[in-house]
Amino acid sequence: MAGAQGEWLRKQRQARSWNVAEMSRRLRAAARDADDSLPGNDCLTTMIRRWEKGKTGVSERYRLHYCRAFDLAPDEFGAPPPGAVPASGSPKAPEISGSRPFFSKFAGAGHYQPATVDGADAELRRTSSGGRSPIESEVLMTAHEGSEYAERAEWRDIGEATLEQLRAEVTRLSREYMTGEPLRLFFEMRRVRERLHTALDRKIWPRDQTELYFLLGVLSALMADTAHDLGSSPAAEELARAGWAYASVIDHWPLMGWLRLDLAHFARWKGQYRRCRELAMSGLEYLSEGPNGAQLHLMHAMAAAKLGDEQTARQQIEAAGQARERDYQDELLEIGGEFGFSVATQHYLAGSVGVEIGGEQAGAITELKRAVGLYAAGPPPGEDHSIHCQMAAHVDLARARLGAGQLDGAMVALEPVLLLPPAQRISSLPQRLGPVRSVLATPDYQGSAAARHLDEQLEQFTRDTISARLADLPSPSS
């Protein structure tokens, strides 16, 4: 019933050559005449479309407004048009004296020719076409149909407020990642990802899709980093590749460069230094300037140092400093948090590379001490500090000091690490402590009670961290 009524409404509107916007205006005028007020334009046009599609019936209030707009009596609302098939028989042709068809067919020709039109024919045309000729009416209807298709193209099931909220959620998670508990954040990220997937399934504009793909790429990178923190390298790599897919679809070079950085980082921790170098160099093709460009240069430097190419490592440290000095901004840096690269972290990474280069221990200690001091002072405006990078800087400073024979200084550097709550410890932290324990096992520290006690503390820290990670895992039935 609602479907037939909707078809009747649509035909009545089109017979008058009105588009949906004009129908809305006419209903509003009819309501004003009746001292009634209707909802806003967007809401009313949505209601008209739903009525015409037969999704809902028209209430008595709106029927009366339609009748005023169409100039019909109330009992004519929804009536079948003249010439419709009656319930008990075939259609009856209109009886008009002296009438002739508008078009007469040439014998043997494949087209029609307008015939002479008398007064009755003209009257019929006026009543059926609103006073316009058939050709003019067809042209107008074609134009109106184009307008209606344009109106449907304008329609979308997601608004600017929703898109802003989704971006705010991703930005919040990126910043909470800097100091938050990895497992809790991972579940929160998964929840936001579901919201983004749901938004993609709605009717959206192309620019909305670009925004959602960007946010999904960013969130995939965040989830990849968190999965790696939780000790799942395969999941981290898969999530980074998913992020790459979204970034490449929208051709977002800063995000593509970041995801190459992520994959290089994962390769480094698996000891795949050649692959790490290749991925860092690939990332620099997309992003070579600004803070994150500097980070890619330092990842290249770390891989080169691990492979014994000390000259390239030094060159890349210098290139990182130059990249940061350039005036640069992009959409990823606006997200901030994990996607910003603080000055403190740049000094930490430069010092970490120095630890791997022979004869650079003094310079490495200087860089790492500066990083630790900047972390202790807190982030300046526009930056965020990562607790993971802060702890890594302390570990590498301890390693450099042990290499320089400074056992007491190493113990001081490790104090904040040993006090870190288990929920904030990432899986790479015990792995990073491995080289420190290796130095403590060298002949230089054999027989030192203080060195043995420090090694025992580090072993206990590693056991507690692994136990905490296992305890955090959800049960198979959950």
Coordinates of C-alpha atoms in Angstrom, one line a residue:
M1 CA 0.0 0.0 0.0
A2 CA 2.8 2.4 0.9
G3 CA 4.6 1.5 -2.3
A4 CA 1.6 2.4 -4.5
Q5 CA 1.1 5.6 -2.6
G6 CA 4.7 6.5 -3.0
E7 CA 4.5 6.0 -6.7
W8 CA 1.4 8.2 -6.9
L9 CA 3.2 10.9 -5.0
R10 CA 6.2 10.8 -7.3
K11 CA 4.0 10.9 -10.4
Q12 CA 2.0 13.8 -9.1
R13 CA 5.2 15.8 -8.4
Q14 CA 6.7 15.0 -11.7
A15 CA 3.5 15.8 -13.6
R16 CA 3.9 19.3 -12.3
S17 CA 7.6 19.4 -13.2
W18 CA 8.7 19.9 -9.6
N19 CA 11.9 18.5 -8.2
V20 CA 12.2 17.3 -4.6
A21 CA 13.4 20.7 -3.4
E22 CA 10.4 22.4 -5.1
M23 CA 8.0 19.9 -3.5
S24 CA 9.5 20.7 -0.1
R25 CA 9.0 24.4 -0.8
R26 CA 5.3 23.8 -1.8
L27 CA 4.6 21.7 1.3
R28 CA 6.1 24.4 3.5
A29 CA 4.0 27.0 1.8
A30 CA 0.8 24.9 2.3
A31 CA 1.7 24.4 5.9
R32 CA 2.2 28.1 6.5
D33 CA -1.3 28.7 5.0
A34 CA -2.6 26.2 7.6
D35 CA -0.7 27.9 10.4
D36 CA 1.5 24.8 10.7
S37 CA 5.3 24.6 10.8
L38 CA 7.4 21.9 9.3
P39 CA 10.9 20.5 10.0
G40 CA 14.0 21.9 8.4
N41 CA 14.7 21.6 4.7
D42 CA 17.1 18.6 5.0
C43 CA 14.7 16.7 7.2
L44 CA 11.7 17.4 5.0
T45 CA 13.4 16.4 1.7
T46 CA 14.5 13.2 3.4
M47 CA 10.9 12.5 4.4
I48 CA 9.7 13.2 0.8
R49 CA 12.2 10.7 -0.6
R50 CA 11.1 8.1 1.9
W51 CA 7.4 8.6 1.2
E52 CA 8.0 8.4 -2.6
K53 CA 10.1 5.2 -2.2
G54 CA 7.2 3.7 -0.2
K55 CA 9.3 3.2 2.9
T56 CA 6.8 4.9 5.2
G57 CA 3.2 6.0 4.9
V58 CA 2.1 9.7 4.9
S59 CA 0.4 10.8 8.1
E60 CA -3.0 12.7 7.9
R61 CA -1.2 16.0 8.7
Y62 CA 1.1 15.7 5.7
R63 CA -1.7 14.4 3.5
L64 CA -3.6 17.6 4.0
H65 CA -0.5 19.7 3.1
Y66 CA 0.0 17.6 0.0
C67 CA -3.6 18.1 -1.1
R68 CA -3.2 21.9 -0.7
A69 CA 0.1 21.8 -2.7
F70 CA -1.5 19.6 -5.5
D71 CA -4.8 21.5 -5.4
L72 CA -6.7 18.3 -4.8
A73 CA -9.7 17.5 -2.6
P74 CA -8.7 15.3 0.5
D75 CA -10.6 12.3 -0.9
E76 CA -8.5 12.5 -4.1
F77 CA -5.2 11.8 -2.2
G78 CA -3.7 8.6 -3.5
A79 CA -6.5 8.2 -6.2
P80 CA -5.6 6.2 -9.3
P81 CA -4.9 8.4 -12.3
P82 CA -7.5 8.7 -15.1
G83 CA -7.4 5.7 -17.4
A84 CA -6.0 3.3 -14.7
V85 CA -7.3 -0.3 -14.8
P86 CA -10.5 -0.6 -12.7
A87 CA -10.7 -3.5 -10.3
S88 CA -13.3 -5.3 -12.5
G89 CA -12.3 -4.6 -16.1
S90 CA -10.0 -3.1 -18.7
P91 CA -9.0 0.6 -19.0
K92 CA -11.6 2.8 -20.5
A93 CA -10.4 5.3 -23.1
P94 CA -11.3 8.9 -22.5
E95 CA -14.3 10.1 -24.5
I96 CA -13.4 13.4 -26.1
S97 CA -15.5 14.6 -29.0
G98 CA -13.7 15.1 -32.2
S99 CA -10.3 14.2 -30.6
R100 CA -7.5 12.8 -32.7
P101 CA -4.1 11.4 -31.5
F102 CA -1.2 13.8 -31.1
F103 CA 1.0 11.8 -33.5
S104 CA -0.1 10.0 -36.7
K105 CA 2.3 7.4 -38.1
F106 CA 3.4 7.6 -41.7
A107 CA 2.7 4.4 -43.6
G108 CA 5.9 2.3 -43.8
A109 CA 7.9 4.9 -41.9
G110 CA 9.7 4.4 -38.6
H111 CA 8.8 7.7 -37.0
Y112 CA 5.9 9.8 -36.0
Q113 CA 4.6 13.1 -37.3
P114 CA 2.6 15.6 -35.3
A115 CA -1.0 15.7 -36.5
T116 CA -3.3 18.7 -36.6
V117 CA -4.6 19.5 -33.2
D118 CA -8.0 20.8 -32.6
G119 CA -9.4 22.5 -29.5
A120 CA -10.1 19.3 -27.7
D121 CA -6.6 18.0 -28.3
A122 CA -5.1 21.2 -27.1
E123 CA -7.2 21.0 -23.9
L124 CA -6.1 17.4 -23.3
R125 CA -2.4 18.5 -23.8
R126 CA -2.8 21.4 -21.4
T127 CA -4.4 19.2 -18.7
S128 CA -1.8 16.4 -19.1
S129 CA 1.3 18.4 -19.5
G130 CA 0.7 21.5 -17.4
G131 CA 0.1 23.7 -20.5
R132 CA 3.4 22.7 -22.2
S133 CA 4.0 20.8 -25.4
P134 CA 4.9 17.1 -25.1
I135 CA 8.5 17.8 -26.3
E136 CA 9.0 20.6 -23.8
S137 CA 7.5 18.5 -21.0
E138 CA 9.9 15.6 -21.9
V139 CA 12.9 17.9 -21.9
L140 CA 11.9 19.4 -18.6
M141 CA 11.3 16.0 -17.0
T142 CA 14.8 14.8 -18.2
A143 CA 16.3 17.9 -16.6
H144 CA 14.4 17.3 -13.4
E145 CA 15.5 13.6 -13.3
G146 CA 19.1 14.8 -13.6
S147 CA 18.5 17.2 -10.7
E148 CA 17.2 14.4 -8.6
Y149 CA 20.2 12.2 -9.4
A150 CA 22.4 15.1 -8.3
E151 CA 20.4 15.4 -5.1
R152 CA 21.0 11.7 -4.4
A153 CA 24.7 12.1 -5.1
E154 CA 24.8 14.9 -2.5
W155 CA 23.2 12.6 0.1
R156 CA 25.6 10.8 2.5
D157 CA 25.1 8.8 5.7
I158 CA 28.0 10.3 7.6
G159 CA 28.5 13.9 8.7
E160 CA 31.4 16.1 9.3
A161 CA 30.9 15.8 13.1
T162 CA 31.3 12.0 12.8
L163 CA 34.5 12.3 10.7
E164 CA 35.9 14.8 13.2
Q165 CA 35.1 12.5 16.1
L166 CA 36.8 9.5 14.4
R167 CA 40.0 11.6 13.7
A168 CA 39.9 12.8 17.3
E169 CA 39.8 9.1 18.5
V170 CA 42.8 8.1 16.4
T171 CA 44.7 11.2 17.5
R172 CA 43.9 10.4 21.2
L173 CA 45.1 6.8 20.8
S174 CA 48.3 8.0 19.1
R175 CA 49.1 10.2 22.1
E176 CA 48.0 7.7 24.7
Y177 CA 50.3 5.2 23.1
M178 CA 53.3 7.2 24.2
T179 CA 52.8 6.4 27.9
G180 CA 49.9 3.9 28.1
E181 CA 49.6 0.2 28.7
P182 CA 50.0 -1.6 25.3
L183 CA 47.4 -4.4 25.8
R184 CA 44.6 -2.1 26.9
L185 CA 45.4 0.3 24.1
F186 CA 45.4 -2.5 21.5
F187 CA 41.8 -3.5 22.4
E188 CA 40.7 0.2 22.3
M189 CA 42.3 0.5 18.9
R190 CA 40.5 -2.5 17.6
R191 CA 37.2 -0.9 18.8
V192 CA 37.9 2.3 16.9
R193 CA 38.9 0.3 13.8
E194 CA 35.4 -1.4 13.8
R195 CA 33.8 2.0 13.8
L196 CA 35.9 3.0 10.8
H197 CA 34.9 -0.1 8.9
T198 CA 31.3 0.5 9.7
A199 CA 31.6 4.1 8.4
L200 CA 33.1 2.8 5.1
D201 CA 30.0 0.6 4.6
R202 CA 27.7 3.6 4.5
K203 CA 26.9 5.9 1.6
I204 CA 29.7 8.4 1.7
W205 CA 31.4 10.9 -0.6
P206 CA 34.8 10.2 -2.3
R207 CA 36.5 12.7 0.0
D208 CA 35.0 10.9 3.0
Q209 CA 36.5 7.6 1.8
T210 CA 39.9 9.2 1.5
E211 CA 39.7 10.5 5.1
L212 CA 38.6 7.1 6.4
Y213 CA 41.4 5.3 4.4
F214 CA 43.9 7.7 5.9
L215 CA 42.6 7.1 9.5
L216 CA 42.6 3.3 8.9
G217 CA 46.2 3.5 7.6
V218 CA 47.2 5.5 10.7
L219 CA 45.4 3.2 13.1
S220 CA 46.9 0.1 11.4
A221 CA 50.4 1.5 11.9
L222 CA 49.5 2.2 15.6
M223 CA 48.2 -1.3 16.0
A224 CA 51.3 -2.7 14.3
D225 CA 53.6 -0.9 16.8
T226 CA 51.4 -2.1 19.7
A227 CA 51.4 -5.7 18.5
H228 CA 55.2 -5.6 18.3
D229 CA 55.4 -4.2 21.8
L230 CA 53.3 -7.2 22.9
G231 CA 55.8 -9.6 21.3
S232 CA 53.8 -10.6 18.2
S233 CA 56.1 -9.8 15.2
P234 CA 53.9 -11.6 12.6
A235 CA 50.8 -9.7 13.6
A236 CA 52.8 -6.4 13.6
E237 CA 54.0 -7.0 10.1
E238 CA 50.6 -8.0 8.8
L239 CA 49.0 -4.9 10.3
A240 CA 51.7 -2.7 8.8
R241 CA 51.1 -4.2 5.4
A242 CA 47.3 -3.5 5.8
G243 CA 48.2 0.1 6.6
W244 CA 50.4 0.2 3.5
A245 CA 47.4 -0.9 1.4
Y246 CA 45.2 2.0 2.7
A247 CA 48.1 4.5 2.3
S248 CA 48.9 3.5 -1.2
V249 CA 45.3 3.6 -2.4
I250 CA 45.1 7.3 -1.4
D251 CA 48.8 7.9 -2.5
H252 CA 49.7 9.3 1.0
W253 CA 53.5 9.5 0.8
P254 CA 54.2 10.6 4.5
L255 CA 52.1 7.6 5.7
M256 CA 53.7 5.3 3.2
G257 CA 57.2 6.5 4.4
W258 CA 56.1 5.9 8.0
L259 CA 54.9 2.3 7.3
R260 CA 58.2 1.5 5.6
L261 CA 59.9 2.8 8.8
D262 CA 57.7 0.5 10.9
L263 CA 58.6 -2.6 8.8
A264 CA 62.3 -1.6 9.0
H265 CA 62.0 -1.4 12.8
F266 CA 60.5 -4.9 12.9
A267 CA 63.2 -6.2 10.7
R268 CA 65.9 -4.7 12.9
W269 CA 64.6 -6.5 16.0
K270 CA 64.6 -9.8 14.1
G271 CA 68.3 -9.2 13.2
Q272 CA 67.5 -8.7 9.5
Y273 CA 69.8 -5.7 9.1
R274 CA 70.0 -5.8 5.3
R275 CA 66.3 -5.9 5.0
C276 CA 66.1 -3.1 7.6
R277 CA 68.4 -1.0 5.5
E278 CA 66.4 -1.7 2.3
L279 CA 63.1 -0.7 3.9
A280 CA 64.6 2.4 5.4
M281 CA 66.0 3.5 2.0
S282 CA 62.6 2.7 0.4
G283 CA 60.9 4.8 3.0
L284 CA 63.2 7.8 2.3
E285 CA 61.9 7.8 -1.3
Y286 CA 58.5 8.8 0.2
L287 CA 59.6 10.8 3.1
S288 CA 63.1 12.4 3.5
E289 CA 62.4 15.7 5.2
G290 CA 61.0 16.8 8.6
P291 CA 61.1 14.9 11.9
N292 CA 59.9 11.6 10.4
G293 CA 62.3 11.9 7.5
A294 CA 65.1 12.3 10.2
Q295 CA 63.8 9.1 11.8
L296 CA 64.2 7.2 8.6
H297 CA 67.7 8.4 8.1
L298 CA 68.6 7.2 11.7
M299 CA 67.0 3.8 11.0
H300 CA 69.2 3.6 7.9
A301 CA 72.2 4.6 10.1
M302 CA 71.4 1.9 12.6
A303 CA 71.2 -0.8 9.9
A304 CA 74.5 0.4 8.4
A305 CA 76.2 0.4 11.8
K306 CA 75.1 -3.2 12.5
L307 CA 76.4 -4.2 9.0
G308 CA 79.8 -2.6 9.8
D309 CA 79.4 0.3 7.4
E310 CA 80.4 3.0 9.8
Q311 CA 80.9 5.7 7.2
T312 CA 77.3 5.4 6.0
A313 CA 76.1 5.4 9.5
R314 CA 77.9 8.7 10.3
Q315 CA 76.6 10.2 7.0
Q316 CA 73.0 9.2 7.9
I317 CA 73.2 10.7 11.4
E318 CA 74.3 14.0 9.8
A319 CA 71.5 13.7 7.2
A320 CA 69.0 13.2 10.0
G321 CA 70.0 16.5 11.6
Q322 CA 69.7 18.3 8.2
A323 CA 66.3 16.8 7.5
R324 CA 64.9 18.0 10.9
E325 CA 66.2 21.6 10.3
R326 CA 64.1 21.9 7.1
D327 CA 60.7 23.7 7.4
Y328 CA 58.3 20.8 6.9
Q329 CA 54.7 19.9 7.9
D330 CA 52.3 17.1 6.9
E331 CA 49.0 15.6 7.9
L332 CA 50.7 12.8 9.8
L333 CA 52.7 15.2 12.0
E334 CA 49.4 16.9 12.9
I335 CA 48.1 13.6 14.4
G336 CA 51.1 13.8 16.8
G337 CA 51.9 11.3 19.5
E338 CA 53.5 8.2 18.0
F339 CA 53.7 10.0 14.6
G340 CA 55.7 12.9 15.9
F341 CA 59.4 12.5 16.4
S342 CA 60.7 14.5 19.4
V343 CA 64.1 16.2 19.7
A344 CA 64.8 14.0 22.7
T345 CA 64.1 10.8 20.7
Q346 CA 66.3 12.0 17.9
H347 CA 69.2 12.4 20.3
Y348 CA 68.5 9.0 21.8
L349 CA 68.6 7.3 18.4
A350 CA 71.7 9.1 17.3
G351 CA 73.4 8.0 20.6
S352 CA 72.2 4.4 20.0
V353 CA 73.8 4.3 16.6
G354 CA 77.0 5.7 18.2
V355 CA 77.1 2.8 20.6
E356 CA 77.4 0.5 17.6
I357 CA 80.2 2.4 16.0
G358 CA 83.7 1.7 17.3
G359 CA 85.5 4.7 18.9
E360 CA 82.2 6.6 19.3
Q361 CA 81.5 5.8 22.9
A362 CA 82.2 9.3 24.2
G363 CA 80.0 10.9 21.6
A364 CA 77.3 8.3 22.2
I365 CA 77.3 9.0 25.9
T366 CA 76.9 12.7 25.3
E367 CA 74.0 12.2 22.9
L368 CA 72.2 9.7 25.3
K369 CA 72.8 11.9 28.4
R370 CA 71.2 14.8 26.5
A371 CA 68.3 12.6 25.5
V372 CA 67.8 11.5 29.1
G373 CA 67.9 15.1 30.3
L374 CA 65.3 16.2 27.7
Y375 CA 63.0 13.3 28.7
A376 CA 63.3 14.3 32.4
A377 CA 62.4 17.9 31.6
G378 CA 59.2 16.8 29.9
P379 CA 58.0 17.5 26.3
P380 CA 57.9 21.0 25.1
P381 CA 54.8 22.4 23.4
G382 CA 54.0 20.5 20.2
E383 CA 55.9 17.4 21.1
D384 CA 55.1 14.1 22.9
H385 CA 57.6 11.9 24.7
S386 CA 57.5 8.1 24.5
I387 CA 58.1 6.2 27.7
H388 CA 59.3 3.3 25.6
C389 CA 62.0 5.5 23.9
Q390 CA 62.8 7.1 27.3
M391 CA 63.5 3.7 28.9
A392 CA 65.5 2.6 25.8
A393 CA 67.7 5.7 26.1
H394 CA 68.4 4.7 29.8
V395 CA 69.3 1.2 28.7
D396 CA 71.6 2.3 25.9
L397 CA 73.2 4.9 28.2
A398 CA 74.0 2.2 30.7
R399 CA 75.5 0.0 28.0
A400 CA 77.7 2.9 26.8
R401 CA 78.8 3.7 30.3
L402 CA 79.7 0.0 31.0
G403 CA 81.7 0.1 27.8
A404 CA 83.6 3.1 29.2
G405 CA 84.1 1.3 32.6
Q406 CA 81.5 3.4 34.4
L407 CA 79.7 0.7 36.5
D408 CA 78.2 3.2 39.0
G409 CA 77.0 5.4 36.2
A410 CA 75.4 2.4 34.5
M411 CA 73.5 1.5 37.7
V412 CA 72.1 5.0 38.0
A413 CA 71.0 5.0 34.3
L414 CA 69.1 1.7 34.8
E415 CA 67.2 2.8 38.0
P416 CA 64.1 4.2 36.1
V417 CA 64.0 1.0 34.0
L418 CA 64.0 -1.4 36.9
L419 CA 61.1 0.7 38.5
L420 CA 58.9 0.6 35.4
P421 CA 55.5 -1.1 36.2
P422 CA 55.1 -4.5 34.4
A423 CA 52.1 -3.3 32.4
Q424 CA 54.2 -0.6 30.7
R425 CA 57.1 -2.9 29.8
I426 CA 57.2 -3.8 26.1
S427 CA 58.6 -7.0 24.8
S428 CA 61.7 -5.4 23.2
L429 CA 62.9 -4.1 26.6
P430 CA 64.3 -7.4 27.9
Q431 CA 65.8 -8.0 24.4
R432 CA 67.5 -4.6 24.7
L433 CA 68.9 -5.5 28.1
G434 CA 70.7 -8.5 26.5
P435 CA 73.8 -6.6 25.3
V436 CA 74.1 -4.9 28.8
R437 CA 74.2 -8.3 30.5
S438 CA 76.8 -9.4 27.9
V439 CA 79.1 -6.5 28.9
L440 CA 78.6 -7.4 32.6
A441 CA 79.7 -11.0 31.8
T442 CA 83.1 -9.8 30.3
P443 CA 86.3 -10.2 32.3
D444 CA 86.3 -6.5 33.1
Y445 CA 83.4 -7.1 35.6
Q446 CA 84.2 -10.6 36.8
G447 CA 84.5 -10.7 40.6
S448 CA 82.6 -7.4 41.0
A449 CA 79.8 -8.0 43.6
A450 CA 78.0 -4.8 42.3
A451 CA 78.1 -6.1 38.7
R452 CA 76.8 -9.5 39.8
H453 CA 74.0 -7.9 41.8
L454 CA 73.0 -5.7 38.8
D455 CA 73.0 -8.7 36.5
E456 CA 70.7 -10.5 39.0
Q457 CA 68.3 -7.5 39.0
L458 CA 68.2 -7.5 35.2
E459 CA 67.5 -11.2 35.0
Q460 CA 64.6 -10.9 37.5
F461 CA 63.3 -7.9 35.5
T462 CA 63.3 -10.0 32.3
R463 CA 61.5 -12.9 34.0
D464 CA 58.8 -10.6 35.5
T465 CA 58.3 -8.9 32.2
I466 CA 57.7 -12.2 30.4
S467 CA 55.4 -13.4 33.1
A468 CA 53.4 -10.2 33.0
R469 CA 53.0 -10.5 29.2
L470 CA 51.7 -14.1 29.5
A471 CA 49.3 -13.2 32.3
D472 CA 47.8 -10.4 30.2
L473 CA 47.0 -12.7 27.3
P474 CA 43.2 -13.5 27.0
S475 CA 42.1 -17.0 27.6
P476 CA 41.2 -19.1 24.5
S477 CA 37.5 -19.1 25.5
S478 CA 37.3 -15.3 26.0

